[in-house]
Short mmCIF file of C-alpha atoms in Angstrom, two decimals:
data_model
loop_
_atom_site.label_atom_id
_atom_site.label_comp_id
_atom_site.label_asym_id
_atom_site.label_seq_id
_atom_site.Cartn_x
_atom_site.Cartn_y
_atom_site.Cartn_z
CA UNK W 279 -16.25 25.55 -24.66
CA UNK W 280 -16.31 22.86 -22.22
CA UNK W 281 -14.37 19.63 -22.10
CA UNK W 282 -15.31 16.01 -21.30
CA UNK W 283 -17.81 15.90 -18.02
CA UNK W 284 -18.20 19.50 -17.71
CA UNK W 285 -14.48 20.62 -17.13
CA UNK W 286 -12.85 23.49 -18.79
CA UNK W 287 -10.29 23.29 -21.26
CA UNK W 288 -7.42 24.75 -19.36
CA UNK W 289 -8.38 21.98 -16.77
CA UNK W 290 -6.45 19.83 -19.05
CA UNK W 291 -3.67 22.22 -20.58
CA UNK W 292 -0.04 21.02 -19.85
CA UNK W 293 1.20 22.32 -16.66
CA UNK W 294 4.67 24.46 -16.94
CA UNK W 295 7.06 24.75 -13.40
CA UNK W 296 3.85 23.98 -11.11
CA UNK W 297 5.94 20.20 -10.01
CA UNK W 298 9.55 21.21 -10.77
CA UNK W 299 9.94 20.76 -7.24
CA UNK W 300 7.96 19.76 -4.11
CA UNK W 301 8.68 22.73 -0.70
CA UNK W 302 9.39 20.93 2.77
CA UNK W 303 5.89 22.42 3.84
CA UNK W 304 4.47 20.64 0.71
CA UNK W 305 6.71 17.55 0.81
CA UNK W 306 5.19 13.80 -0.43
CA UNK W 307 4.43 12.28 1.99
CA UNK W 308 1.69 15.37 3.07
CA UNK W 309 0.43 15.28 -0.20
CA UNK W 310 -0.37 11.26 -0.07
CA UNK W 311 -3.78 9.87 -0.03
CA UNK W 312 -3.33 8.35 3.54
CA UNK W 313 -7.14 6.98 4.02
CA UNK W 314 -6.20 4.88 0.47
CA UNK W 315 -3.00 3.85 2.23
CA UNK W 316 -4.18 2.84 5.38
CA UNK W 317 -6.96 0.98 4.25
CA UNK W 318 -4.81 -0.93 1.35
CA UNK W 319 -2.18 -1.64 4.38
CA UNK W 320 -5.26 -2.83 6.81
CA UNK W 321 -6.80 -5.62 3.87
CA UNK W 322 -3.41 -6.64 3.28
CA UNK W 323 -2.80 -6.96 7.04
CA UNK W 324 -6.42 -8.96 7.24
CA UNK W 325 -5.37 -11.24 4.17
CA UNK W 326 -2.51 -12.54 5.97
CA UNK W 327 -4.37 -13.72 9.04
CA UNK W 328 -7.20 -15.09 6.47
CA UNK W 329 -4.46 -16.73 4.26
CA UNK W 330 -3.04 -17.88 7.54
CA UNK W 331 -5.80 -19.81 8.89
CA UNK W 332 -6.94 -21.29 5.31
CA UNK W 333 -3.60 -22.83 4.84
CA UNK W 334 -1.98 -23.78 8.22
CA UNK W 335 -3.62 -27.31 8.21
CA UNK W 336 -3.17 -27.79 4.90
CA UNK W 337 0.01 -29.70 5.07
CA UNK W 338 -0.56 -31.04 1.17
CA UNK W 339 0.27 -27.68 0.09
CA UNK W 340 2.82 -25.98 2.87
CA UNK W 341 4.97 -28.89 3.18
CA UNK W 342 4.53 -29.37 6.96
CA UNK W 343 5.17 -25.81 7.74
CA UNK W 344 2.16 -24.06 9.18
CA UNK W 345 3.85 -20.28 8.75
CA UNK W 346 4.39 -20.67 4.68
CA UNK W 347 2.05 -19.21 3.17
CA UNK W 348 1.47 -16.19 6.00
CA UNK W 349 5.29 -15.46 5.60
CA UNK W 350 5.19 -15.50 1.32
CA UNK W 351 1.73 -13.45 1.80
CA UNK W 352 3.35 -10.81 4.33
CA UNK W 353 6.62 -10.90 1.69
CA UNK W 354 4.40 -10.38 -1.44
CA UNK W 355 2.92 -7.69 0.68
CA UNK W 356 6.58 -6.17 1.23
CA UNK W 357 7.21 -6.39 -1.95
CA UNK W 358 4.23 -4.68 -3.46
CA UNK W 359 4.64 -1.89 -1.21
CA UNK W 360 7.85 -1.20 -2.49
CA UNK W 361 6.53 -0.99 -5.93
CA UNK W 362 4.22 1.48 -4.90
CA UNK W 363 7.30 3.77 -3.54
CA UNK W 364 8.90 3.03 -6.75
CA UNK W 365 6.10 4.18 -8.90
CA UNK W 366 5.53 7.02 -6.69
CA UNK W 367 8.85 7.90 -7.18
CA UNK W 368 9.03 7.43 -10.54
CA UNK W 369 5.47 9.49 -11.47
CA UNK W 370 2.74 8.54 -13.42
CA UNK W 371 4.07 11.06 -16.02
CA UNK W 372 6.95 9.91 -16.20
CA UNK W 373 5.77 6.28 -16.71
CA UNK W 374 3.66 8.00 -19.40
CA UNK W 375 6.74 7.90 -21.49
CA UNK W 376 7.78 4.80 -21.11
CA UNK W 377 4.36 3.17 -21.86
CA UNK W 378 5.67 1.72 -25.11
CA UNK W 379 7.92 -0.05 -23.32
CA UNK W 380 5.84 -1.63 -20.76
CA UNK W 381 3.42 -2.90 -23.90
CA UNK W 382 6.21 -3.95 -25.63
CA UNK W 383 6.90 -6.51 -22.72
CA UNK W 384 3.42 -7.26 -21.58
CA UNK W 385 2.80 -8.87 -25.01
CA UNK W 386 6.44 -10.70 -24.49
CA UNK W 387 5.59 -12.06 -21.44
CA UNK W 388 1.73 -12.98 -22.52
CA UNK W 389 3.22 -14.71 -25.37
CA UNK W 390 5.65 -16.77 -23.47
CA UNK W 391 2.70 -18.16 -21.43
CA UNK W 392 1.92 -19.74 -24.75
CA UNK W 393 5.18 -21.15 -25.07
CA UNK W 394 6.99 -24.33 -23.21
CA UNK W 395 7.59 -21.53 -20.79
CA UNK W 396 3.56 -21.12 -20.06
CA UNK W 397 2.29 -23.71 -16.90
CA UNK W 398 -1.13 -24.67 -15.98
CA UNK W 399 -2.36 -23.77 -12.51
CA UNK W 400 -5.39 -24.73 -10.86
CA UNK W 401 -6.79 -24.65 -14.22
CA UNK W 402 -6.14 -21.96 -16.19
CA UNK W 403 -2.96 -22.12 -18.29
CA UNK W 404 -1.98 -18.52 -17.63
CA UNK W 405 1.67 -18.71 -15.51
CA UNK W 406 5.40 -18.59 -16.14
CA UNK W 407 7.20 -21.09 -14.21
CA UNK W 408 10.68 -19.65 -13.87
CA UNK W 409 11.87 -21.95 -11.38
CA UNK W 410 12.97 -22.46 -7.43
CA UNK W 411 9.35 -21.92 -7.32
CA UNK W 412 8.43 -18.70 -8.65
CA UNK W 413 5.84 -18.06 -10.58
CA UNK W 414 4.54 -15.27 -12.66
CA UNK W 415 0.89 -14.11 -13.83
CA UNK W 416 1.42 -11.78 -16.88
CA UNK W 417 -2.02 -11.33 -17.14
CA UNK W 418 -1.91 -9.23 -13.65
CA UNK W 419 0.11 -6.54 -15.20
CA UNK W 420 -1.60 -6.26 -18.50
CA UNK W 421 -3.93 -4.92 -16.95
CA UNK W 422 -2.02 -1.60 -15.65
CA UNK W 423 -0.57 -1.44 -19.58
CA UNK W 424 -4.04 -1.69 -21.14
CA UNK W 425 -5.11 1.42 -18.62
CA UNK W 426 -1.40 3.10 -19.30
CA UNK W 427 -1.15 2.95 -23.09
CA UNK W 428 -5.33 3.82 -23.71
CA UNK W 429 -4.69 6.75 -21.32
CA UNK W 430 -1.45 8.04 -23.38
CA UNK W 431 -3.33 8.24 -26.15
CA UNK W 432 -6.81 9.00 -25.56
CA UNK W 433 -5.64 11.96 -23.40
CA UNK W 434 -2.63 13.40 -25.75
CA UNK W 435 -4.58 15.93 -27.88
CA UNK W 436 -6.66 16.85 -25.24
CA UNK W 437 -3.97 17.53 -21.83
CA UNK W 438 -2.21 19.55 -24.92
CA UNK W 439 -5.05 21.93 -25.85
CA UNK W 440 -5.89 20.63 -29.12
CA UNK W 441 -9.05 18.89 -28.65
CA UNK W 442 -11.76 18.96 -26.34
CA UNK W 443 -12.03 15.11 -26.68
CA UNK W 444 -10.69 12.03 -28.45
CA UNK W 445 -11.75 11.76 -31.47
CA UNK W 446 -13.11 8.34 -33.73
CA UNK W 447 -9.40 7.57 -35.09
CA UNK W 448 -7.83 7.76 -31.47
CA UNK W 449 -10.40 5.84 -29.75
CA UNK W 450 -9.89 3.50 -32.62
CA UNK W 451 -6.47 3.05 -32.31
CA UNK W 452 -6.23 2.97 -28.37
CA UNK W 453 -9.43 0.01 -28.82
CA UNK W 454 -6.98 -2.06 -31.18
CA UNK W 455 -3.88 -1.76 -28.84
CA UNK W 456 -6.42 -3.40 -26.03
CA UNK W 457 -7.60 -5.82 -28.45
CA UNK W 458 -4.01 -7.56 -29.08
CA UNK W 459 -3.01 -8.45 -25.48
CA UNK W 460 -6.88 -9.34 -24.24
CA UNK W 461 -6.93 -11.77 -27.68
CA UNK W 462 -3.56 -13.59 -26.50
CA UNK W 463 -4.97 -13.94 -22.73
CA UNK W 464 -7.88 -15.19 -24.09
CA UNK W 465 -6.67 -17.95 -26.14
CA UNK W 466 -4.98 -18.83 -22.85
CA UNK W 467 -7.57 -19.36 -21.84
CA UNK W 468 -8.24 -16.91 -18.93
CA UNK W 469 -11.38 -15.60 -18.99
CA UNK W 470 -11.49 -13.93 -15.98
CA UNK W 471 -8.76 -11.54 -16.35
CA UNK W 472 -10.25 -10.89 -20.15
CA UNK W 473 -13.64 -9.85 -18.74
CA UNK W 474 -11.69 -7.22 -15.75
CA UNK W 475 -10.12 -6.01 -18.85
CA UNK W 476 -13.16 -5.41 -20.91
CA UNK W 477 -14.72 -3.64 -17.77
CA UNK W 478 -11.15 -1.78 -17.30
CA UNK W 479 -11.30 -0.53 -21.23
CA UNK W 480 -14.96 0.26 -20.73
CA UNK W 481 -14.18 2.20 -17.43
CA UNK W 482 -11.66 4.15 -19.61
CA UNK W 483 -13.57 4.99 -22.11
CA UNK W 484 -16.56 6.14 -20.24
CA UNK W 485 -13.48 8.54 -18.36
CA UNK W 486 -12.28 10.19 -21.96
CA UNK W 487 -15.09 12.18 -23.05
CA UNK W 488 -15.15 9.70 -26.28
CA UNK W 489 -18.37 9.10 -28.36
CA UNK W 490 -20.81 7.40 -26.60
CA UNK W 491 -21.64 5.52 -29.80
CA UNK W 492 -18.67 3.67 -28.95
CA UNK W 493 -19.37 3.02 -25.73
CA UNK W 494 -22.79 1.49 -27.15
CA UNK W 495 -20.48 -0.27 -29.69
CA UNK W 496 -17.79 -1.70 -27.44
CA UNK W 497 -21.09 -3.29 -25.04
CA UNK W 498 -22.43 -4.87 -28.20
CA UNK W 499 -18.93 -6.63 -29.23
CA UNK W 500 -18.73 -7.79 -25.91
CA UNK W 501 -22.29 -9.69 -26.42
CA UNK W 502 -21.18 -11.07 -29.88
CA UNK W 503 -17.71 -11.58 -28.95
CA UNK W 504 -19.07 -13.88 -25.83
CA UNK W 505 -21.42 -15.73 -28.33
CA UNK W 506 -18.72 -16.58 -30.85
CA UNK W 507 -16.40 -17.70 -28.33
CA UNK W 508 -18.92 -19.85 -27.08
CA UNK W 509 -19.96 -21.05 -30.59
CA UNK W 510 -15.91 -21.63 -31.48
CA UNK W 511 -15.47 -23.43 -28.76
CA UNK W 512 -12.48 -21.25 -27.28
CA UNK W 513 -13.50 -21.80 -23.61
CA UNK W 514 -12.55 -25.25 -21.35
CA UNK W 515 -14.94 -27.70 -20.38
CA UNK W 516 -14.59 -26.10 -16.83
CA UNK W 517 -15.26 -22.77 -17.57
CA UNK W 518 -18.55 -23.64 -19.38
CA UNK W 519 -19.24 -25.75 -16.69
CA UNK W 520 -19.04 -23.00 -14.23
CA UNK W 521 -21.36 -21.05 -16.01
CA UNK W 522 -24.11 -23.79 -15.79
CA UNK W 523 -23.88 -24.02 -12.51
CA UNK W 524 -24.04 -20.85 -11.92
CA UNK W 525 -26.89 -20.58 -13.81
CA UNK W 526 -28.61 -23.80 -12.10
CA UNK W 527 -27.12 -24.39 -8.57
CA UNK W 528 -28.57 -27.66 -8.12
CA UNK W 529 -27.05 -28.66 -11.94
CA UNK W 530 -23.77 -31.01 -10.31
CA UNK W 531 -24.09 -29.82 -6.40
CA UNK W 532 -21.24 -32.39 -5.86
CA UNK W 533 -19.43 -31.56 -9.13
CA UNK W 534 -18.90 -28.08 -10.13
CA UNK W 535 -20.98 -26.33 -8.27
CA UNK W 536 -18.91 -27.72 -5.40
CA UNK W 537 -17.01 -24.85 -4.59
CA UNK W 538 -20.20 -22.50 -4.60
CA UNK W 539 -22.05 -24.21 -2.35
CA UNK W 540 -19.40 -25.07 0.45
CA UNK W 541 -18.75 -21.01 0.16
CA UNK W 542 -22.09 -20.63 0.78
CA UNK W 543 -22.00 -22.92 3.64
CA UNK W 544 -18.89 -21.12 5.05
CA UNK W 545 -20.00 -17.81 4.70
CA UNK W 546 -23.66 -18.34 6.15
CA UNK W 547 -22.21 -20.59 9.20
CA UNK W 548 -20.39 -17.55 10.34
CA UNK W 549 -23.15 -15.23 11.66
CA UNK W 550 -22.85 -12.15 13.09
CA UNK W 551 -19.64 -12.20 14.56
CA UNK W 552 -18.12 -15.50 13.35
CA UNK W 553 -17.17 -18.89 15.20
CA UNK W 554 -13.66 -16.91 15.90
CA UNK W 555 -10.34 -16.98 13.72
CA UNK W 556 -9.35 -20.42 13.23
CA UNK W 557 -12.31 -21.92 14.55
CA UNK W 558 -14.08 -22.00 11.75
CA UNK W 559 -15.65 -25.59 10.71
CA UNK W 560 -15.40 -25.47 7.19
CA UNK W 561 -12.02 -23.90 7.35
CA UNK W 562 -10.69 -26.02 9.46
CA UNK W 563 -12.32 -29.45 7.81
CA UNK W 564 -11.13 -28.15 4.25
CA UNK W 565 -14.25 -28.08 2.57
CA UNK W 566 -13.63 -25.24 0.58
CA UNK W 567 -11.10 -25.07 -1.99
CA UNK W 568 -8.55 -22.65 -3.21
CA UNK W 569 -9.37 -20.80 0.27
CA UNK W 570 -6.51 -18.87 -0.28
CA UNK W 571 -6.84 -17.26 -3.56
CA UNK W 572 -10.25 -17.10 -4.85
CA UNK W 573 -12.52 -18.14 -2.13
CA UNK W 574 -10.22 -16.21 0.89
CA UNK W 575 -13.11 -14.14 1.45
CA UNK W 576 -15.25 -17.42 3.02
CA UNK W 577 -12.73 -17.68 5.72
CA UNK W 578 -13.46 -14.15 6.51
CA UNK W 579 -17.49 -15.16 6.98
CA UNK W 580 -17.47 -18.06 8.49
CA UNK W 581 -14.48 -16.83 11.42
CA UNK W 582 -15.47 -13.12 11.57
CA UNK W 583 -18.90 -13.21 10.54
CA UNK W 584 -21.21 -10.45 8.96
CA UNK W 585 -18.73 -8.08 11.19
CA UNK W 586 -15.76 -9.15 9.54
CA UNK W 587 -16.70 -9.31 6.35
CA UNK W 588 -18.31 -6.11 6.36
CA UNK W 589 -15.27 -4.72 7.34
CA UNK W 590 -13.31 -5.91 4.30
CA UNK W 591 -16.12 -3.82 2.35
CA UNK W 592 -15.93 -0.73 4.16
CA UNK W 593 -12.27 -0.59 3.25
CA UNK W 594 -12.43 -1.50 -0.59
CA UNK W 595 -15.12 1.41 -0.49
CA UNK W 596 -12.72 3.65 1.26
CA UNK W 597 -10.29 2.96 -1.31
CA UNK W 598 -12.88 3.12 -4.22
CA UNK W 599 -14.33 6.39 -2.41
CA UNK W 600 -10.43 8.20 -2.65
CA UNK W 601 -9.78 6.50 -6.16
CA UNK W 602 -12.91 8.70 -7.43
CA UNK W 603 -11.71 11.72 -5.64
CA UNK W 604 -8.34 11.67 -7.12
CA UNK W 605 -9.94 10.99 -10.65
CA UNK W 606 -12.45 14.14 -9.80
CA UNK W 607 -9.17 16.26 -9.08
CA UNK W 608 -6.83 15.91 -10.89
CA UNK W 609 -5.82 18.35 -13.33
CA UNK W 610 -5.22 16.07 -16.70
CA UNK W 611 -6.99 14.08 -18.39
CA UNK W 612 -4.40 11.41 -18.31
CA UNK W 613 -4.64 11.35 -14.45
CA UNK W 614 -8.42 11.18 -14.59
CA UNK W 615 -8.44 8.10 -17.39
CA UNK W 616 -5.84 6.01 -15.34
CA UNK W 617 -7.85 6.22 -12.04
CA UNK W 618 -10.88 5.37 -14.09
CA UNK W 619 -9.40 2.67 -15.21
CA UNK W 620 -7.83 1.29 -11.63
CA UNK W 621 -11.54 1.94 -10.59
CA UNK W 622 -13.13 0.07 -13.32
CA UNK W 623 -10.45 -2.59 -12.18
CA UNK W 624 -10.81 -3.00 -8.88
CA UNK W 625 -15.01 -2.42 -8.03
CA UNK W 626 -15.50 -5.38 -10.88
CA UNK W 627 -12.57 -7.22 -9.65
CA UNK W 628 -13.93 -7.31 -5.83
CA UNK W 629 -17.35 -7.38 -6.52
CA UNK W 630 -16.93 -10.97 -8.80
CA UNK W 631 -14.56 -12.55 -6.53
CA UNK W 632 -16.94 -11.58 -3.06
CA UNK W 633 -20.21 -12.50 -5.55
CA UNK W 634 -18.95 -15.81 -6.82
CA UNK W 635 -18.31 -16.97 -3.30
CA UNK W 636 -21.89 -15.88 -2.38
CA UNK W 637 -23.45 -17.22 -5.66
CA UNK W 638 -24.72 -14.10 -7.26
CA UNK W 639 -21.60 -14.63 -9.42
CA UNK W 640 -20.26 -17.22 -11.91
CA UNK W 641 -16.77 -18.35 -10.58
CA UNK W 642 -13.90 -16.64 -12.75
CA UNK W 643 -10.82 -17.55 -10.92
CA UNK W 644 -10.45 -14.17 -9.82
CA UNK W 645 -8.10 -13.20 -6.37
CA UNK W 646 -9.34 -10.49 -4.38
CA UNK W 647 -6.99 -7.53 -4.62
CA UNK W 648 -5.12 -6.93 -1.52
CA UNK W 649 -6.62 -9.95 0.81
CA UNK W 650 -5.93 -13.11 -1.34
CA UNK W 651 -2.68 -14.87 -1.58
CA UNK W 652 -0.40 -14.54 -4.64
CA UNK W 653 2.29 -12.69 -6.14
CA UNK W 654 1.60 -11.67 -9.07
CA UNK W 655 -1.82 -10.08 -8.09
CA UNK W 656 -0.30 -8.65 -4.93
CA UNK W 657 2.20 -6.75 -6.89
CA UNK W 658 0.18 -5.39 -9.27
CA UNK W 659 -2.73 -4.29 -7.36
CA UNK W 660 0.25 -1.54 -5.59
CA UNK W 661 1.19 -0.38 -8.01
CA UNK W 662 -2.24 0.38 -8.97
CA UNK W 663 -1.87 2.57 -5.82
CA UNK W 664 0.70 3.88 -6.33
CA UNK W 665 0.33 5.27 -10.01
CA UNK W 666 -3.22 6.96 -7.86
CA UNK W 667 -0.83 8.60 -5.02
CA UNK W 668 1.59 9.93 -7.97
CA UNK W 669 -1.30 11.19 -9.39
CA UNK W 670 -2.96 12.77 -6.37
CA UNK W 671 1.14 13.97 -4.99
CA UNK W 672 1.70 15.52 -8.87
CA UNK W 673 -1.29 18.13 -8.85
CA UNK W 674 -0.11 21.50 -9.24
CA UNK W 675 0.94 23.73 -6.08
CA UNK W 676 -1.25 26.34 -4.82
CA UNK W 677 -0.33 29.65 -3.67
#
């Protein structure tokens, strides 16, 4: 018999001794996905110099101090990366364990957004103000525990030998534990994050070897879930407005479809090569707002041009491109659903962020993993990597 995507069962059967220890020859650092690494490192290493030149003249926002924002970007970026070591060190199987846990406190923390605790930010009401100016985005890390807790329980049966794949009562229950948090983020309301978590449960799924009737069924309660949310009137005035103009560019060009057509501007303005980092007009003259966060990747077109910005591609496919490899190879199925999921995370994640800024896109209020500025993003995005280098630095030992 043959398990999910054409692997054998013993592909999947708990593995006894293989990691109770890693030789010298065989030590962690060898076994680490260093084309992942490197590339990660180099976008964070471009984001700074983007967030950099977006923000230096803005003295509004930095408080006179041209080096804020590049010094909290290259500290997020510190930070991150030593929540990568830490889940390295920790294991993605051992993490398995405590997935409970980290659901328990991802609703917590959701739920306090909702609370006197929760603060609106350019927009969406989705932050925890703690104070002295820190800020956290729960949201961000629900998205690991939605990928975590469907994993631990779509791949139990299976990694143990008992079934070849998840069957209807599994699926349903690991559905219903993704349900909860996305309903609480989405009376928020953020609907950006919801719909990178609908494309992260649907990555998962696809991943599991489940039914592909509910694969057909989760797509349709996506449709009718988007009409009654409409029809309720859950969603902002903004957000709906975004979607017109995305849907007619010419609806408000001075209104809300603003921000789409100075990206445009920015972007196209760049060329080839780009008018040179921070040369660039639109940059420079502020036309383009949140240039930090959502629309960071303009800066990249408009003062490194086609060149640039293609660059910033190549290594979000590199990391996609080693993502899928370690998914391919590993030797569980819990290994293969949670780099599904980190997949289905960050293609849909990059591609809406980069699309909105060239149009083809509705803008969601969605960062750019590694390049844009903020914490809470920042932070979770490693740790995304490094649950995919525990995964790859876990496989069993060959002779």
């Amino acid at each position: 018999m043959t398990a999910p995507h054409g692997f054998s069962v013993s592909r999947y059967a708990p593995e006894r001794g293989t990691l109770a220890r890693l030789t010298a020859r065989d030590s962690v650092v060898r076994r680490l996905d260093w084309p992942m690494l490197l590339s990660a490192l180099a976008l964070s290493g471009v984001g700074s110099l983007l967030v950099w030149s977006a923000t230096r003249g803005r003295t509004e926002l930095n408080n006179g101090d041209p080096y804020y924002f590049l010094f909290r970007h290259l500290l997020n970026t510190g930070i991150g990366l030593a929540l990568m070591v830490g889940t390295i060190w920790l294991g993605h199987r051992t993490l398995r364990g405590a997935v409970p846990i980290l659901y328990t406190v991802s609703i917590v923390l959701i739920l306090a957004v909702l609370t006197p605790l929760g603060a609106t930010i350019n927009g969406a009401h989705a932050w925890i103000v703690v104070g002295g100016g820190f800020s956290l985005q729960p949201s961000e890390f629900v998205k690991i525990t939605i990928i975590l807790v469907m994993a631990m329980l779509l791949a139990a049966k299976v990694d143990a030998g008992d079934q070849i794949h998840p069957d209807h009562r599994t699926v349903a229950k690991a559905l219903t534990l993704a349900a909860l948090p996305m309903g609480i983020v989405m009376l928020m309301p953020d609907l950006g994050s919801v719909m990178v978590m609908a494309v992260i449960v649907l990555g998962v799924l696809l991943s599991s070897g489940a039914s592909n009737r509910w694969v057909l069924g989760l797509i349709g309660a996506g449709v009718l879930g988007a009409v009654l949310v409409t029809a309720l009137g859950m969603l902002d005035e903004y957000q709906i407005n975004r979607f017109a103009a995305f849907a007619n560019p010419d609806l408000d060009p001075a209104g809300v479809g603003y921000n789409t057509n100075q990206a445009r501007i920015a972007i196209g303005s760049g060329g080839l090569l780009g008018a040179g980092l921070f040369k660039g007009s639109q940059t420079t003259g502020q036309f383009v707002p949140e240039q930090q966060t959502d629309f960071v990747f303009t800066v990249a077109g408009e003062e490194l041009g086609f060149v640039g910005a293609g660059l910033i591609l190549v290594l979000l496919g590199v990391i996609l491109w080693r993502a899928c490899r370690i998914a391919r190879e590993t030797t569980e199925l819990y290994g293969t659903i949670v780099a599904a999921g980190i997949i289905a995370w960050f293609a849909f994640q990059s591609f809406e962020n980069i699309g909105m800024t060239l149009g083809i896109m509705p803008v969601a209020g969605l960062p750019l993993p590694f390049v844009s500025y903020g914490g809470s993003s920042m932070f979770a995005v490693w740790v995304a990597i490094g649950l995919l280098q525990s995964i790859r630095v876990q496989r069993p030992m060959t002779a």
